[in-house]
GROMACS .gro file of N, CA and C in nm:
model
  549
    1MET      N    1  -1.593  -3.195  -0.759
    1MET     CA    2  -1.535  -3.131  -0.642
    1MET      C    3  -1.596  -2.994  -0.625
    2THR      N    4  -1.647  -2.966  -0.507
    2THR     CA    5  -1.709  -2.837  -0.481
    2THR      C    6  -1.604  -2.741  -0.424
    3MET      N    7  -1.617  -2.618  -0.463
    3MET     CA    8  -1.525  -2.515  -0.420
    3MET      C    9  -1.560  -2.472  -0.277
    4LYS      N   10  -1.461  -2.466  -0.189
    4LYS     CA   11  -1.482  -2.416  -0.055
    4LYS      C   12  -1.448  -2.267  -0.057
    5CYS      N   13  -1.550  -2.187  -0.034
    5CYS     CA   14  -1.534  -2.041  -0.040
    5CYS      C   15  -1.560  -1.983   0.099
    6VAL      N   16  -1.464  -1.906   0.150
    6VAL     CA   17  -1.479  -1.838   0.278
    6VAL      C   18  -1.447  -1.691   0.254
    7ASN      N   19  -1.540  -1.604   0.289
    7ASN     CA   20  -1.523  -1.459   0.272
    7ASN      C   21  -1.498  -1.419   0.126
    8GLY      N   22  -1.555  -1.494   0.033
    8GLY     CA   23  -1.535  -1.463  -0.109
    8GLY      C   24  -1.402  -1.513  -0.162
    9ILE      N   25  -1.327  -1.588  -0.082
    9ILE     CA   26  -1.197  -1.641  -0.121
    9ILE      C   27  -1.211  -1.792  -0.145
   10ASP      N   28  -1.166  -1.837  -0.262
   10ASP     CA   29  -1.161  -1.980  -0.293
   10ASP      C   30  -1.042  -2.038  -0.216
   11VAL      N   31  -1.070  -2.107  -0.107
   11VAL     CA   32  -0.965  -2.156  -0.017
   11VAL      C   33  -0.876  -2.259  -0.087
   12ASP      N   34  -0.932  -2.341  -0.174
   12ASP     CA   35  -0.850  -2.439  -0.248
   12ASP      C   36  -0.753  -2.367  -0.341
   13LYS      N   37  -0.800  -2.261  -0.406
   13LYS     CA   38  -0.713  -2.183  -0.495
   13LYS      C   39  -0.605  -2.112  -0.413
   14LEU      N   40  -0.642  -2.064  -0.295
   14LEU     CA   41  -0.545  -2.000  -0.206
   14LEU      C   42  -0.434  -2.098  -0.169
   15ARG      N   43  -0.471  -2.220  -0.135
   15ARG     CA   44  -0.371  -2.323  -0.100
   15ARG      C   45  -0.286  -2.360  -0.222
   16ALA      N   46  -0.349  -2.369  -0.340
   16ALA     CA   47  -0.275  -2.400  -0.463
   16ALA      C   48  -0.175  -2.289  -0.494
   17THR      N   49  -0.215  -2.164  -0.471
   17THR     CA   50  -0.123  -2.051  -0.492
   17THR      C   51  -0.005  -2.061  -0.398
   18LYS      N   52  -0.031  -2.094  -0.272
   18LYS     CA   53   0.077  -2.110  -0.175
   18LYS      C   54   0.173  -2.221  -0.220
   19ASP      N   55   0.118  -2.330  -0.272
   19ASP     CA   56   0.202  -2.440  -0.321
   19ASP      C   57   0.288  -2.396  -0.439
   20LEU      N   58   0.231  -2.318  -0.531
   20LEU     CA   59   0.307  -2.267  -0.645
   20LEU      C   60   0.421  -2.176  -0.600
   21ILE      N   61   0.392  -2.092  -0.502
   21ILE     CA   62   0.496  -2.002  -0.450
   21ILE      C   63   0.606  -2.084  -0.383
   22GLU      N   64   0.568  -2.185  -0.309
   22GLU     CA   65   0.668  -2.270  -0.242
   22GLU      C   66   0.756  -2.341  -0.345
   23ALA      N   67   0.697  -2.389  -0.454
   23ALA     CA   68   0.771  -2.462  -0.556
   23ALA      C   69   0.857  -2.370  -0.641
   24ASP      N   70   0.821  -2.242  -0.652
   24ASP     CA   71   0.892  -2.148  -0.739
   24ASP      C   72   1.022  -2.097  -0.678
   25ALA      N   73   1.039  -2.109  -0.547
   25ALA     CA   74   1.159  -2.064  -0.475
   25ALA      C   75   1.193  -1.919  -0.508
   26ASP      N   76   1.292  -1.895  -0.593
   26ASP     CA   77   1.336  -1.758  -0.624
   26ASP      C   78   1.285  -1.709  -0.759
   27GLY      N   79   1.188  -1.778  -0.817
   27GLY     CA   80   1.137  -1.743  -0.949
   27GLY      C   81   1.039  -1.627  -0.945
   28PRO      N   82   0.986  -1.590  -1.062
   28PRO     CA   83   0.898  -1.473  -1.073
   28PRO      C   84   0.761  -1.490  -1.006
   29PHE      N   85   0.718  -1.614  -0.982
   29PHE     CA   86   0.590  -1.632  -0.914
   29PHE      C   87   0.607  -1.608  -0.764
   30ALA      N   88   0.718  -1.653  -0.708
   30ALA     CA   89   0.745  -1.635  -0.565
   30ALA      C   90   0.799  -1.496  -0.535
   31ASN      N   91   0.865  -1.433  -0.631
   31ASN     CA   92   0.924  -1.300  -0.613
   31ASN      C   93   0.887  -1.210  -0.730
   32PRO      N   94   0.759  -1.174  -0.741
   32PRO     CA   95   0.718  -1.092  -0.856
   32PRO      C   96   0.776  -0.951  -0.849
   33ARG      N   97   0.799  -0.895  -0.965
   33ARG     CA   98   0.847  -0.757  -0.976
   33ARG      C   99   0.726  -0.667  -1.004
   34TYR      N  100   0.715  -0.561  -0.929
   34TYR     CA  101   0.609  -0.463  -0.951
   34TYR      C  102   0.672  -0.335  -1.003
   35GLU      N  103   0.599  -0.267  -1.087
   35GLU     CA  104   0.646  -0.139  -1.142
   35GLU      C  105   0.529  -0.042  -1.150
   36SER      N  106   0.559   0.083  -1.127
   36SER     CA  107   0.464   0.191  -1.150
   36SER      C  108   0.537   0.301  -1.224
   37THR      N  109   0.467   0.367  -1.311
   37THR     CA  110   0.522   0.484  -1.378
   37THR      C  111   0.439   0.603  -1.334
   38ILE      N  112   0.506   0.705  -1.284
   38ILE     CA  113   0.438   0.825  -1.237
   38ILE      C  114   0.479   0.941  -1.327
   39VAL      N  115   0.380   1.006  -1.387
   39VAL     CA  116   0.406   1.113  -1.481
   39VAL      C  117   0.348   1.243  -1.426
   40TRP      N  118   0.431   1.346  -1.420
   40TRP     CA  119   0.386   1.479  -1.378
   40TRP      C  120   0.302   1.539  -1.489
   41LYS      N  121   0.187   1.598  -1.453
   41LYS     CA  122   0.099   1.659  -1.552
   41LYS      C  123   0.108   1.811  -1.547
   42ASN      N  124   0.080   1.869  -1.429
   42ASN     CA  125   0.082   2.015  -1.415
   42ASN      C  126   0.062   2.045  -1.267
   43GLY      N  127   0.124   2.153  -1.219
   43GLY     CA  128   0.113   2.184  -1.077
   43GLY      C  129   0.166   2.066  -0.997
   44TYR      N  130   0.088   2.018  -0.901
   44TYR     CA  131   0.126   1.899  -0.825
   44TYR      C  132   0.056   1.773  -0.876
   45ARG      N  133  -0.015   1.785  -0.986
   45ARG     CA  134  -0.095   1.672  -1.037
   45ARG      C  135  -0.005   1.569  -1.106
   46THR      N  136  -0.028   1.441  -1.074
   46THR     CA  137   0.044   1.330  -1.135
   46THR      C  138  -0.055   1.222  -1.177
   47ILE      N  139  -0.009   1.135  -1.265
   47ILE     CA  140  -0.084   1.014  -1.299
   47ILE      C  141   0.011   0.897  -1.274
   48SER      N  142  -0.030   0.808  -1.185
   48SER     CA  143   0.046   0.686  -1.157
   48SER      C  144  -0.017   0.573  -1.235
   49CYS      N  145   0.065   0.504  -1.314
   49CYS     CA  146   0.016   0.392  -1.395
   49CYS      C  147   0.080   0.263  -1.345
   50ALA      N  148  -0.003   0.169  -1.303
   50ALA     CA  149   0.045   0.039  -1.258
   50ALA      C  150   0.069  -0.051  -1.379
   51MET      N  151   0.136  -0.164  -1.355
   51MET     CA  152   0.170  -0.256  -1.463
   51MET      C  153   0.047  -0.305  -1.538
   52ASP      N  154  -0.064  -0.319  -1.468
   52ASP     CA  155  -0.185  -0.371  -1.532
   52ASP      C  156  -0.267  -0.262  -1.602
   53GLY      N  157  -0.215  -0.140  -1.606
   53GLY     CA  158  -0.281  -0.031  -1.676
   53GLY      C  159  -0.374   0.054  -1.591
   54GLN      N  160  -0.396   0.016  -1.466
   54GLN     CA  161  -0.481   0.097  -1.380
   54GLN      C  162  -0.408   0.227  -1.344
   55GLU      N  163  -0.486   0.333  -1.329
   55GLU     CA  164  -0.428   0.465  -1.303
   55GLU      C  165  -0.482   0.525  -1.174
   56VAL      N  166  -0.397   0.603  -1.110
   56VAL     CA  167  -0.436   0.679  -0.991
   56VAL      C  168  -0.392   0.823  -1.014
   57ILE      N  169  -0.484   0.915  -0.994
   57ILE     CA  170  -0.453   1.058  -1.007
   57ILE      C  171  -0.404   1.108  -0.872
   58GLY      N  172  -0.288   1.172  -0.874
   58GLY     CA  173  -0.231   1.229  -0.753
   58GLY      C  174  -0.233   1.380  -0.758
   59ASP      N  175  -0.242   1.442  -0.642
   59ASP     CA  176  -0.241   1.588  -0.632
   59ASP      C  177  -0.220   1.624  -0.485
   60GLU      N  178  -0.203   1.749  -0.460
   60GLU     CA  179  -0.194   1.801  -0.324
   60GLU      C  180  -0.320   1.883  -0.296
   61PRO      N  181  -0.357   1.894  -0.168
   61PRO     CA  182  -0.473   1.977  -0.134
   61PRO      C  183  -0.447   2.124  -0.167
   62GLU      N  184  -0.553   2.199  -0.182
   62GLU     CA  185  -0.541   2.341  -0.216
   62GLU      C  186  -0.457   2.418  -0.115
   63GLN      N  187  -0.470   2.386   0.016
   63GLN     CA  188  -0.396   2.461   0.116
   63GLN      C  189  -0.245   2.443   0.103
   64TYR      N  190  -0.200   2.342   0.028
   64TYR     CA  191  -0.056   2.321   0.005
   64TYR      C  192  -0.016   2.352  -0.139
   65GLY      N  193  -0.102   2.421  -0.213
   65GLY     CA  194  -0.068   2.466  -0.347
   65GLY      C  195  -0.118   2.378  -0.460
   66GLY      N  196  -0.186   2.270  -0.429
   66GLY     CA  197  -0.241   2.183  -0.533
   66GLY      C  198  -0.383   2.224  -0.568
   67SER      N  199  -0.445   2.145  -0.653
   67SER     CA  200  -0.585   2.173  -0.689
   67SER      C  201  -0.682   2.081  -0.616
   68GLY      N  202  -0.630   1.985  -0.540
   68GLY     CA  203  -0.715   1.895  -0.464
   68GLY      C  204  -0.790   1.794  -0.550
   69ASP      N  205  -0.742   1.770  -0.672
   69ASP     CA  206  -0.813   1.682  -0.765
   69ASP      C  207  -0.763   1.537  -0.763
   70GLY      N  208  -0.678   1.503  -0.669
   70GLY     CA  209  -0.626   1.367  -0.664
   70GLY      C  210  -0.587   1.327  -0.524
   71VAL      N  211  -0.536   1.208  -0.513
   71VAL     CA  212  -0.494   1.151  -0.385
   71VAL      C  213  -0.352   1.195  -0.355
   72THR      N  214  -0.326   1.234  -0.231
   72THR     CA  215  -0.190   1.275  -0.195
   72THR      C  216  -0.100   1.153  -0.183
   73PRO      N  217   0.031   1.170  -0.198
   73PRO     CA  218   0.123   1.058  -0.177
   73PRO      C  219   0.109   0.998  -0.036
   74GLU      N  220   0.083   1.083   0.062
   74GLU     CA  221   0.064   1.034   0.199
   74GLU      C  222  -0.059   0.943   0.207
   75ASP      N  223  -0.168   0.987   0.143
   75ASP     CA  224  -0.290   0.905   0.140
   75ASP      C  225  -0.265   0.773   0.068
   76MET      N  226  -0.186   0.777  -0.041
   76MET     CA  227  -0.157   0.654  -0.115
   76MET      C  228  -0.078   0.557  -0.029
   77LEU      N  229   0.018   0.608   0.049
   77LEU     CA  230   0.097   0.521   0.136
   77LEU      C  231   0.008   0.457   0.242
   78LEU      N  232  -0.076   0.538   0.308
   78LEU     CA  233  -0.165   0.483   0.409
   78LEU      C  234  -0.263   0.382   0.348
   79SER      N  235  -0.313   0.412   0.228
   79SER     CA  236  -0.403   0.319   0.159
   79SER      C  237  -0.331   0.190   0.122
   80ALA      N  238  -0.205   0.200   0.082
   80ALA     CA  239  -0.128   0.080   0.048
   80ALA      C  240  -0.109  -0.008   0.171
   81ILE      N  241  -0.079   0.055   0.285
   81ILE     CA  242  -0.064  -0.021   0.409
   81ILE      C  243  -0.195  -0.090   0.444
   82GLY      N  244  -0.304  -0.015   0.445
   82GLY     CA  245  -0.434  -0.071   0.480
   82GLY      C  246  -0.481  -0.176   0.381
   83GLY      N  247  -0.464  -0.151   0.252
   83GLY     CA  248  -0.506  -0.247   0.151
   83GLY      C  249  -0.429  -0.378   0.162
   84CYS      N  250  -0.299  -0.368   0.188
   84CYS     CA  251  -0.216  -0.487   0.205
   84CYS      C  252  -0.260  -0.566   0.328
   85LEU      N  253  -0.286  -0.496   0.436
   85LEU     CA  254  -0.330  -0.565   0.558
   85LEU      C  255  -0.466  -0.631   0.540
   86VAL      N  256  -0.559  -0.564   0.472
   86VAL     CA  257  -0.690  -0.625   0.448
   86VAL      C  258  -0.672  -0.754   0.368
   87ALA      N  259  -0.592  -0.750   0.261
   87ALA     CA  260  -0.570  -0.870   0.180
   87ALA      C  261  -0.504  -0.980   0.263
   88THR      N  262  -0.404  -0.944   0.343
   88THR     CA  263  -0.334  -1.040   0.427
   88THR      C  264  -0.428  -1.100   0.531
   89TYR      N  265  -0.505  -1.014   0.598
   89TYR     CA  266  -0.597  -1.060   0.701
   89TYR      C  267  -0.707  -1.149   0.643
   90ILE      N  268  -0.770  -1.105   0.535
   90ILE     CA  269  -0.879  -1.183   0.476
   90ILE      C  270  -0.827  -1.317   0.423
   91GLY      N  271  -0.712  -1.315   0.358
   91GLY     CA  272  -0.655  -1.440   0.309
   91GLY      C  273  -0.626  -1.537   0.422
   92GLY      N  274  -0.562  -1.488   0.528
   92GLY     CA  275  -0.527  -1.574   0.641
   92GLY      C  276  -0.647  -1.622   0.720
   93LEU      N  277  -0.742  -1.533   0.742
   93LEU     CA  278  -0.863  -1.573   0.815
   93LEU      C  279  -0.944  -1.673   0.734
   94SER      N  280  -0.950  -1.653   0.602
   94SER     CA  281  -1.023  -1.746   0.516
   94SER      C  282  -0.957  -1.884   0.519
   95ALA      N  283  -0.824  -1.887   0.511
   95ALA     CA  284  -0.751  -2.014   0.516
   95ALA      C  285  -0.776  -2.085   0.649
   96ALA      N  286  -0.796  -2.007   0.756
   96ALA     CA  287  -0.823  -2.064   0.888
   96ALA      C  288  -0.971  -2.099   0.907
   97GLY      N  289  -1.053  -2.071   0.805
   97GLY     CA  290  -1.195  -2.103   0.813
   97GLY      C  291  -1.277  -2.006   0.895
   98VAL      N  292  -1.225  -1.887   0.919
   98VAL     CA  293  -1.296  -1.785   0.997
   98VAL      C  294  -1.379  -1.699   0.903
   99ALA      N  295  -1.510  -1.699   0.924
   99ALA     CA  296  -1.600  -1.616   0.844
   99ALA      C  297  -1.599  -1.473   0.899
  100VAL      N  298  -1.576  -1.377   0.809
  100VAL     CA  299  -1.571  -1.236   0.848
  100VAL      C  300  -1.698  -1.168   0.801
  101LYS      N  301  -1.768  -1.104   0.894
  101LYS     CA  302  -1.889  -1.028   0.858
  101LYS      C  303  -1.851  -0.888   0.811
  102SER      N  304  -1.754  -0.826   0.881
  102SER     CA  305  -1.707  -0.694   0.839
  102SER      C  306  -1.563  -0.674   0.885
  103LEU      N  307  -1.492  -0.595   0.808
  103LEU     CA  308  -1.353  -0.562   0.839
  103LEU      C  309  -1.327  -0.420   0.793
  104ARG      N  310  -1.279  -0.339   0.884
  104ARG     CA  311  -1.248  -0.199   0.852
  104ARG      C  312  -1.117  -0.163   0.918
  105LEU      N  313  -1.029  -0.099   0.842
  105LEU     CA  314  -0.903  -0.050   0.896
  105LEU      C  315  -0.900   0.101   0.880
  106ASP      N  316  -0.873   0.171   0.989
  106ASP     CA  317  -0.850   0.315   0.984
  106ASP      C  318  -0.700   0.335   1.003
  107VAL      N  319  -0.635   0.389   0.902
  107VAL     CA  320  -0.489   0.406   0.902
  107VAL      C  321  -0.461   0.556   0.903
  108SER      N  322  -0.381   0.601   0.999
  108SER     CA  323  -0.358   0.745   1.012
  108SER      C  324  -0.218   0.774   1.063
  109GLY      N  325  -0.175   0.896   1.045
  109GLY     CA  326  -0.046   0.941   1.095
  109GLY      C  327  -0.025   1.087   1.062
  110ARG      N  328   0.073   1.146   1.128
  110ARG     CA  329   0.108   1.286   1.105
  110ARG      C  330   0.241   1.295   1.032
  111VAL      N  331   0.248   1.389   0.936
  111VAL     CA  332   0.368   1.414   0.859
  111VAL      C  333   0.427   1.547   0.906
  112ASN      N  334   0.559   1.555   0.913
  112ASN     CA  335   0.627   1.677   0.956
  112ASN      C  336   0.652   1.767   0.835
  113PHE      N  337   0.556   1.853   0.803
  113PHE     CA  338   0.571   1.943   0.689
  113PHE      C  339   0.668   2.057   0.717
  114ARG      N  340   0.696   2.087   0.844
  114ARG     CA  341   0.800   2.187   0.873
  114ARG      C  342   0.933   2.137   0.818
  115ALA      N  343   0.961   2.009   0.836
  115ALA     CA  344   1.084   1.952   0.781
  115ALA      C  345   1.074   1.938   0.629
  116ALA      N  346   0.957   1.899   0.579
  116ALA     CA  347   0.940   1.882   0.435
  116ALA      C  348   0.959   2.013   0.359
  117PHE      N  349   0.925   2.124   0.422
  117PHE     CA  350   0.942   2.256   0.360
  117PHE      C  351   1.074   2.321   0.398
  118GLY      N  352   1.163   2.246   0.462
  118GLY     CA  353   1.297   2.297   0.494
  118GLY      C  354   1.299   2.398   0.606
  119LEU      N  355   1.197   2.401   0.690
  119LEU     CA  356   1.190   2.498   0.799
  119LEU      C  357   1.255   2.448   0.928
  120GLU      N  358   1.284   2.318   0.934
  120GLU     CA  359   1.356   2.262   1.048
  120GLU      C  360   1.431   2.137   1.002
  121ALA      N  361   1.538   2.109   1.073
  121ALA     CA  362   1.617   1.991   1.042
  121ALA      C  363   1.559   1.872   1.120
  122ALA      N  364   1.478   1.793   1.052
  122ALA     CA  365   1.414   1.676   1.113
  122ALA      C  366   1.371   1.583   1.000
  123ASN      N  367   1.315   1.470   1.036
  123ASN     CA  368   1.264   1.378   0.935
  123ASN      C  369   1.130   1.431   0.882
  124PRO      N  370   1.116   1.442   0.749
  124PRO     CA  371   0.994   1.499   0.692
  124PRO      C  372   0.878   1.401   0.680
  125GLY      N  373   0.901   1.275   0.702
  125GLY     CA  374   0.796   1.175   0.680
  125GLY      C  375   0.703   1.159   0.797
  126PHE      N  376   0.629   1.050   0.795
  126PHE     CA  377   0.536   1.020   0.903
  126PHE      C  378   0.613   1.001   1.033
  127GLU      N  379   0.562   1.061   1.140
  127GLU     CA  380   0.622   1.045   1.273
  127GLU      C  381   0.590   0.907   1.326
  128SER      N  382   0.470   0.858   1.300
  128SER     CA  383   0.426   0.723   1.334
  128SER      C  384   0.299   0.697   1.252
  129ILE      N  385   0.262   0.572   1.243
  129ILE     CA  386   0.141   0.535   1.172
  129ILE      C  387   0.059   0.447   1.265
  130ARG      N  388  -0.070   0.480   1.277
  130ARG     CA  389  -0.161   0.407   1.365
  130ARG      C  390  -0.263   0.333   1.279
  131ILE      N  391  -0.288   0.209   1.315
  131ILE     CA  392  -0.386   0.129   1.243
  131ILE      C  393  -0.489   0.078   1.345
  132ALA      N  394  -0.614   0.115   1.326
  132ALA     CA  395  -0.723   0.066   1.410
  132ALA      C  396  -0.801  -0.036   1.328
  133VAL      N  397  -0.808  -0.159   1.378
  133VAL     CA  398  -0.877  -0.267   1.308
  133VAL      C  399  -1.010  -0.292   1.378
  134ASP      N  400  -1.119  -0.285   1.301
  134ASP     CA  401  -1.252  -0.315   1.353
  134ASP      C  402  -1.303  -0.434   1.273
  135ILE      N  403  -1.320  -0.548   1.340
  135ILE     CA  404  -1.355  -0.671   1.272
  135ILE      C  405  -1.468  -0.743   1.346
  136GLN      N  406  -1.560  -0.800   1.268
  136GLN     CA  407  -1.666  -0.884   1.322
  136GLN      C  408  -1.655  -1.019   1.254
  137THR      N  409  -1.645  -1.126   1.334
  137THR     CA  410  -1.629  -1.261   1.280
  137THR      C  411  -1.715  -1.359   1.358
  138ASP      N  412  -1.712  -1.483   1.312
  138ASP     CA  413  -1.781  -1.590   1.383
  138ASP      C  414  -1.689  -1.659   1.485
  139ALA      N  415  -1.565  -1.609   1.501
  139ALA     CA  416  -1.467  -1.670   1.591
  139ALA      C  417  -1.448  -1.585   1.715
  140SER      N  418  -1.387  -1.644   1.816
  140SER     CA  419  -1.364  -1.571   1.942
  140SER      C  420  -1.262  -1.459   1.919
  141PRO      N  421  -1.275  -1.350   1.994
  141PRO     CA  422  -1.179  -1.240   1.982
  141PRO      C  423  -1.034  -1.285   2.005
  142ASP      N  424  -1.010  -1.376   2.100
  142ASP     CA  425  -0.874  -1.423   2.126
  142ASP      C  426  -0.817  -1.496   2.005
  143LYS      N  427  -0.898  -1.581   1.943
  143LYS     CA  428  -0.852  -1.655   1.825
  143LYS      C  429  -0.820  -1.559   1.712
  144VAL      N  430  -0.910  -1.464   1.686
  144VAL     CA  431  -0.891  -1.368   1.577
  144VAL      C  432  -0.768  -1.282   1.603
  145LYS      N  433  -0.752  -1.232   1.726
  145LYS     CA  434  -0.635  -1.149   1.758
  145LYS      C  435  -0.506  -1.228   1.737
  146GLY      N  436  -0.504  -1.354   1.777
  146GLY     CA  437  -0.386  -1.437   1.758
  146GLY      C  438  -0.352  -1.454   1.610
  147ILE      N  439  -0.453  -1.478   1.528
  147ILE     CA  440  -0.431  -1.493   1.385
  147ILE      C  441  -0.381  -1.363   1.324
  148LEU      N  442  -0.446  -1.251   1.358
  148LEU     CA  443  -0.407  -1.121   1.301
  148LEU      C  444  -0.267  -1.082   1.345
  149ASP      N  445  -0.229  -1.110   1.469
  149ASP     CA  446  -0.094  -1.080   1.515
  149ASP      C  447   0.010  -1.157   1.433
  150ARG      N  448  -0.017  -1.284   1.405
  150ARG     CA  449   0.075  -1.365   1.323
  150ARG      C  450   0.079  -1.314   1.179
  151LEU      N  451  -0.038  -1.278   1.126
  151LEU     CA  452  -0.045  -1.233   0.987
  151LEU      C  453   0.025  -1.099   0.964
  152LEU      N  454   0.023  -1.010   1.063
  152LEU     CA  455   0.088  -0.880   1.048
  152LEU      C  456   0.234  -0.896   1.004
  153LYS      N  457   0.301  -0.997   1.055
  153LYS     CA  458   0.442  -1.020   1.022
  153LYS      C  459   0.461  -1.067   0.878
  154THR      N  460   0.352  -1.106   0.810
  154THR     CA  461   0.363  -1.155   0.673
  154THR      C  462   0.316  -1.055   0.569
  155ALA      N  463   0.273  -0.937   0.609
  155ALA     CA  464   0.219  -0.837   0.516
  155ALA      C  465   0.334  -0.759   0.451
  156PRO      N  466   0.349  -0.767   0.318
  156PRO     CA  467   0.463  -0.706   0.250
  156PRO      C  468   0.477  -0.554   0.265
  157ILE      N  469   0.369  -0.479   0.254
  157ILE     CA  470   0.381  -0.332   0.259
  157ILE      C  471   0.417  -0.284   0.400
  158PRO      N  472   0.348  -0.328   0.505
  158PRO     CA  473   0.394  -0.288   0.639
  158PRO      C  474   0.539  -0.331   0.666
  159ASP      N  475   0.577  -0.452   0.622
  159ASP     CA  476   0.715  -0.496   0.640
  159ASP      C  477   0.812  -0.401   0.571
  160THR      N  478   0.776  -0.355   0.452
  160THR     CA  479   0.865  -0.267   0.375
  160THR      C  480   0.892  -0.135   0.447
  161ILE      N  481   0.791  -0.081   0.516
  161ILE     CA  482   0.814   0.047   0.583
  161ILE      C  483   0.870   0.031   0.724
  162ILE      N  484   0.855  -0.087   0.783
  162ILE     CA  485   0.906  -0.109   0.918
  162ILE      C  486   1.059  -0.122   0.917
  163ARG      N  487   1.114  -0.184   0.814
  163ARG     CA  488   1.258  -0.208   0.811
  163ARG      C  489   1.324  -0.117   0.707
  164PRO      N  490   1.451  -0.089   0.725
  164PRO     CA  491   1.520  -0.008   0.623
  164PRO      C  492   1.529  -0.084   0.490
  165VAL      N  493   1.478  -0.024   0.385
  165VAL     CA  494   1.485  -0.081   0.251
  165VAL      C  495   1.564   0.015   0.163
  166PRO      N  496   1.666  -0.034   0.093
  166PRO     CA  497   1.744   0.056   0.007
  166PRO      C  498   1.657   0.125  -0.097
  167LEU      N  499   1.683   0.250  -0.120
  167LEU     CA  500   1.614   0.328  -0.221
  167LEU      C  501   1.719   0.376  -0.320
  168ASP      N  502   1.717   0.324  -0.440
  168ASP     CA  503   1.817   0.355  -0.542
  168ASP      C  504   1.753   0.449  -0.643
  169VAL      N  505   1.795   0.574  -0.644
  169VAL     CA  506   1.740   0.675  -0.735
  169VAL      C  507   1.842   0.704  -0.844
  170GLU      N  508   1.805   0.678  -0.967
  170GLU     CA  509   1.891   0.705  -1.082
  170GLU      C  510   1.829   0.820  -1.161
  171ILE      N  511   1.903   0.928  -1.179
  171ILE     CA  512   1.850   1.048  -1.244
  171ILE      C  513   1.907   1.060  -1.384
  172SER      N  514   1.819   1.076  -1.482
  172SER     CA  515   1.858   1.102  -1.620
  172SER      C  516   1.799   1.238  -1.656
  173CYS      N  517   1.885   1.338  -1.670
  173CYS     CA  518   1.840   1.475  -1.693
  173CYS      C  519   1.880   1.521  -1.833
  174LYS      N  520   1.782   1.565  -1.910
  174LYS     CA  521   1.806   1.615  -2.044
  174LYS      C  522   1.758   1.759  -2.053
  175GLN      N  523   1.835   1.843  -2.116
  175GLN     CA  524   1.794   1.981  -2.132
  175GLN      C  525   1.694   1.990  -2.247
  176ALA      N  526   1.585   2.060  -2.225
  176ALA     CA  527   1.481   2.074  -2.327
  176ALA      C  528   1.475   2.217  -2.377
  177GLU      N  529   1.437   2.233  -2.501
  177GLU     CA  530   1.414   2.364  -2.557
  177GLU      C  531   1.272   2.406  -2.526
  178LEU      N  532   1.252   2.480  -2.417
  178LEU     CA  533   1.119   2.520  -2.374
  178LEU      C  534   1.068   2.644  -2.447
  179ALA      N  535   1.158   2.731  -2.490
  179ALA     CA  536   1.115   2.856  -2.553
  179ALA      C  537   1.027   2.828  -2.676
  180ALA      N  538   1.064   2.731  -2.758
  180ALA     CA  539   0.987   2.700  -2.878
  180ALA      C  540   0.852   2.642  -2.840
  181GLU      N  541   0.847   2.562  -2.733
  181GLU     CA  542   0.721   2.501  -2.692
  181GLU      C  543   0.626   2.604  -2.630
  182LEU      N  544   0.680   2.709  -2.569
  182LEU     CA  545   0.596   2.809  -2.502
  182LEU      C  546   0.536   2.910  -2.598
  183SER      N  547   0.593   2.924  -2.717
  183SER     CA  548   0.540   3.027  -2.809
  183SER      C  549   0.430   2.976  -2.897
   0.00000   0.00000   0.00000
């Protein structure tokens, strides 16, 4: 049996994965748990560690008091949205047999730092997020647009930010003896 590969995706494996997810119902394959651990290092610098051990260095730009040595949380959110959409689009287009020559997403938005710094009573997050998709394929633009419109509704990260998702923050605070550590 020869492997059918479209856009670097093994379409048979993609279908087999879909079948496993369908059969798993509410199990860990159909509903995987993701975890990240974010550790503050110094200043605004952080290290985010994913479950698989990969790390991302976070920081703020110099104009906001950081050293500019890492990715901002805002950049990480936009990258997560774009990365999720690329995976969703490529997977869906490959399953549909559409060969993609190039795919680029430009994801952007403005954050209200006046609210983030407590200078006004407003929402401190992104006011809106814009995604520009530039794609070249062997299929008609109407067919591709139809597929991408359907796929957008299946992308987990965009779905997570579009709808209200509960955020449960549990704080465990311990007093530390800093004087001994500083001397």
